[in-house]
């Protein structure tokens, strides 16, 4: 089995596409055709699959950190495509949730008070208030999603920056080790040169002593 980062990325991407295909079929099929509790159940299954797909995207981003920088850009582009697809289906799911909530509100509003007044004034007030609350909740969810995506992107940028810094530190450490080895070699060479210098001094001093002795012997013989 291939355990390289690229292979694991491909596996996560394949699982993501299968989940997204299943989600699309539910949104276009059961969640779109069913009514009432059956539609709610279908949308709940869609939410579970979207959460799993979101987790797979996070795993793909983690795997990118271990991919060589020379080919990392193409994997990042694939992740962006997956995020865009995921965001589109999340928005579709939220829209269908909103439609279902509006349908529930309308079904609970009751029968019209008269032919000129489709809804009673109190029922219409409650309906408008419920719709306003629903729209406000939808806006908050969209804002939370935007913040979460921005935070996720910032986290990925931080991980990439930390990885770059680690590579720089490792390169600096290798350079220092190389310099240390060069210094050790130079120190050994200097020690050898010093030893040879002392040896040459000893030899020179011995030669001088011998010459002095020879001169002394010659002079002594001439004088006697």
mmCIF file of C-alpha atoms in Angstrom, residues 93-222:
data_model
loop_
_atom_site.group_PDB
_atom_site.id
_atom_site.type_symbol
_atom_site.label_atom_id
_atom_site.label_comp_id
_atom_site.label_asym_id
_atom_site.label_seq_id
_atom_site.Cartn_x
_atom_site.Cartn_y
_atom_site.Cartn_z
ATOM 1 C CA UNK A 93 -28.793 22.612 2.320
ATOM 2 C CA UNK A 94 -29.358 25.793 4.350
ATOM 3 C CA UNK A 95 -31.718 27.139 1.721
ATOM 4 C CA UNK A 96 -33.754 23.942 1.862
ATOM 5 C CA UNK A 97 -33.786 24.119 5.667
ATOM 6 C CA UNK A 98 -35.055 27.683 5.422
ATOM 7 C CA UNK A 99 -37.764 26.676 2.953
ATOM 8 C CA UNK A 100 -38.836 23.833 5.226
ATOM 9 C CA UNK A 101 -39.005 26.184 8.225
ATOM 10 C CA UNK A 102 -41.097 28.672 6.252
ATOM 11 C CA UNK A 103 -43.429 25.869 5.197
ATOM 12 C CA UNK A 104 -43.822 24.827 8.819
ATOM 13 C CA UNK A 105 -44.611 28.399 9.833
ATOM 14 C CA UNK A 106 -47.165 28.733 7.074
ATOM 15 C CA UNK A 107 -48.821 25.433 7.996
ATOM 16 C CA UNK A 108 -49.128 26.559 11.615
ATOM 17 C CA UNK A 109 -50.485 29.974 10.755
ATOM 18 C CA UNK A 110 -54.050 28.611 10.470
ATOM 19 C CA UNK A 111 -56.901 29.298 8.055
ATOM 20 C CA UNK A 112 -57.598 32.817 6.715
ATOM 21 C CA UNK A 113 -59.941 35.035 8.752
ATOM 22 C CA UNK A 114 -61.813 36.251 5.668
ATOM 23 C CA UNK A 115 -61.533 36.391 1.898
ATOM 24 C CA UNK A 116 -60.085 39.907 2.091
ATOM 25 C CA UNK A 117 -57.666 39.038 4.942
ATOM 26 C CA UNK A 118 -55.789 35.830 4.076
ATOM 27 C CA UNK A 119 -54.438 35.544 7.646
ATOM 28 C CA UNK A 120 -55.657 36.861 10.960
ATOM 29 C CA UNK A 121 -53.742 39.864 12.198
ATOM 30 C CA UNK A 122 -52.247 37.984 15.171
ATOM 31 C CA UNK A 123 -51.309 34.975 13.012
ATOM 32 C CA UNK A 124 -49.753 37.196 10.372
ATOM 33 C CA UNK A 125 -47.752 39.044 13.054
ATOM 34 C CA UNK A 126 -46.448 35.778 14.413
ATOM 35 C CA UNK A 127 -45.646 34.576 10.900
ATOM 36 C CA UNK A 128 -43.728 37.751 10.067
ATOM 37 C CA UNK A 129 -41.876 37.608 13.384
ATOM 38 C CA UNK A 130 -40.989 33.950 12.812
ATOM 39 C CA UNK A 131 -39.788 34.684 9.288
ATOM 40 C CA UNK A 132 -37.669 37.572 10.551
ATOM 41 C CA UNK A 133 -36.117 35.373 13.241
ATOM 42 C CA UNK A 134 -35.422 32.664 10.669
ATOM 43 C CA UNK A 135 -33.759 35.095 8.278
ATOM 44 C CA UNK A 136 -31.696 36.550 11.119
ATOM 45 C CA UNK A 137 -30.590 33.045 12.138
ATOM 46 C CA UNK A 138 -29.671 32.265 8.542
ATOM 47 C CA UNK A 139 -27.555 35.422 8.326
ATOM 48 C CA UNK A 140 -25.806 34.514 11.570
ATOM 49 C CA UNK A 141 -25.086 31.014 10.317
ATOM 50 C CA UNK A 142 -23.648 32.400 7.098
ATOM 51 C CA UNK A 143 -21.487 34.853 9.064
ATOM 52 C CA UNK A 144 -20.281 32.048 11.358
ATOM 53 C CA UNK A 145 -19.413 29.945 8.334
ATOM 54 C CA UNK A 146 -17.475 32.825 6.783
ATOM 55 C CA UNK A 147 -15.505 33.371 9.999
ATOM 56 C CA UNK A 148 -14.814 29.644 10.297
ATOM 57 C CA UNK A 149 -13.517 29.496 6.717
ATOM 58 C CA UNK A 150 -11.288 32.531 7.286
ATOM 59 C CA UNK A 151 -9.950 31.024 10.525
ATOM 60 C CA UNK A 152 -9.305 27.736 8.759
ATOM 61 C CA UNK A 153 -7.413 29.493 5.962
ATOM 62 C CA UNK A 154 -5.353 31.475 8.479
ATOM 63 C CA UNK A 155 -4.508 28.262 10.330
ATOM 64 C CA UNK A 156 -3.330 26.659 7.083
ATOM 65 C CA UNK A 157 -1.182 29.744 6.336
ATOM 66 C CA UNK A 158 0.363 29.525 9.813
ATOM 67 C CA UNK A 159 1.165 25.833 9.298
ATOM 68 C CA UNK A 160 2.803 26.614 5.953
ATOM 69 C CA UNK A 161 4.816 29.431 7.549
ATOM 70 C CA UNK A 162 5.955 27.196 10.416
ATOM 71 C CA UNK A 163 7.008 24.511 7.980
ATOM 72 C CA UNK A 164 9.063 27.052 5.999
ATOM 73 C CA UNK A 165 10.728 28.281 9.184
ATOM 74 C CA UNK A 166 11.543 24.724 10.205
ATOM 75 C CA UNK A 167 13.184 24.101 6.827
ATOM 76 C CA UNK A 168 15.262 27.281 7.244
ATOM 77 C CA UNK A 169 16.369 26.184 10.728
ATOM 78 C CA UNK A 170 17.327 22.745 9.424
ATOM 79 C CA UNK A 171 19.331 24.323 6.583
ATOM 80 C CA UNK A 172 21.105 26.630 9.047
ATOM 81 C CA UNK A 173 21.903 23.670 11.302
ATOM 82 C CA UNK A 174 23.369 21.730 8.364
ATOM 83 C CA UNK A 175 25.483 24.762 7.431
ATOM 84 C CA UNK A 176 26.775 25.057 10.999
ATOM 85 C CA UNK A 177 27.653 21.369 11.080
ATOM 86 C CA UNK A 178 29.564 21.731 7.801
ATOM 87 C CA UNK A 179 31.419 24.780 9.154
ATOM 88 C CA UNK A 180 32.228 22.927 12.383
ATOM 89 C CA UNK A 181 33.703 20.036 10.389
ATOM 90 C CA UNK A 182 35.823 22.470 8.348
ATOM 91 C CA UNK A 183 37.081 24.139 11.526
ATOM 92 C CA UNK A 184 38.035 20.739 12.986
ATOM 93 C CA UNK A 185 39.979 19.863 9.836
ATOM 94 C CA UNK A 186 41.754 23.237 9.834
ATOM 95 C CA UNK A 187 42.619 22.840 13.532
ATOM 96 C CA UNK A 188 44.132 19.400 12.864
ATOM 97 C CA UNK A 189 46.189 20.796 9.983
ATOM 98 C CA UNK A 190 47.536 23.617 12.176
ATOM 99 C CA UNK A 191 48.494 21.168 14.933
ATOM 100 C CA UNK A 192 50.407 19.056 12.421
ATOM 101 C CA UNK A 193 52.219 22.160 11.120
ATOM 102 C CA UNK A 194 53.178 23.189 14.681
ATOM 103 C CA UNK A 195 54.538 19.707 15.444
ATOM 104 C CA UNK A 196 56.616 19.758 12.255
ATOM 105 C CA UNK A 197 57.919 23.216 13.143
ATOM 106 C CA UNK A 198 59.090 22.007 16.571
ATOM 107 C CA UNK A 199 60.648 18.942 14.977
ATOM 108 C CA UNK A 200 62.539 21.144 12.520
ATOM 109 C CA UNK A 201 63.743 23.347 15.396
ATOM 110 C CA UNK A 202 65.060 20.323 17.294
ATOM 111 C CA UNK A 203 66.845 19.035 14.204
ATOM 112 C CA UNK A 204 68.342 22.471 13.536
ATOM 113 C CA UNK A 205 69.512 22.813 17.154
ATOM 114 C CA UNK A 206 71.073 19.320 17.014
ATOM 115 C CA UNK A 207 72.913 20.209 13.830
ATOM 116 C CA UNK A 208 74.236 23.432 15.400
ATOM 117 C CA UNK A 209 75.403 21.559 18.491
ATOM 118 C CA UNK A 210 77.179 18.975 16.359
ATOM 119 C CA UNK A 211 78.862 21.704 14.310
ATOM 120 C CA UNK A 212 79.988 23.519 17.455
ATOM 121 C CA UNK A 213 81.418 20.299 18.846
ATOM 122 C CA UNK A 214 83.232 19.580 15.592
ATOM 123 C CA UNK A 215 84.712 23.076 15.529
ATOM 124 C CA UNK A 216 85.787 22.723 19.137
ATOM 125 C CA UNK A 217 87.446 19.354 18.457
ATOM 126 C CA UNK A 218 89.281 20.721 15.417
ATOM 127 C CA UNK A 219 90.516 23.749 17.329
ATOM 128 C CA UNK A 220 91.617 21.577 20.236
ATOM 129 C CA UNK A 221 93.581 19.284 17.959
ATOM 130 C CA UNK A 222 95.280 22.225 16.227
#
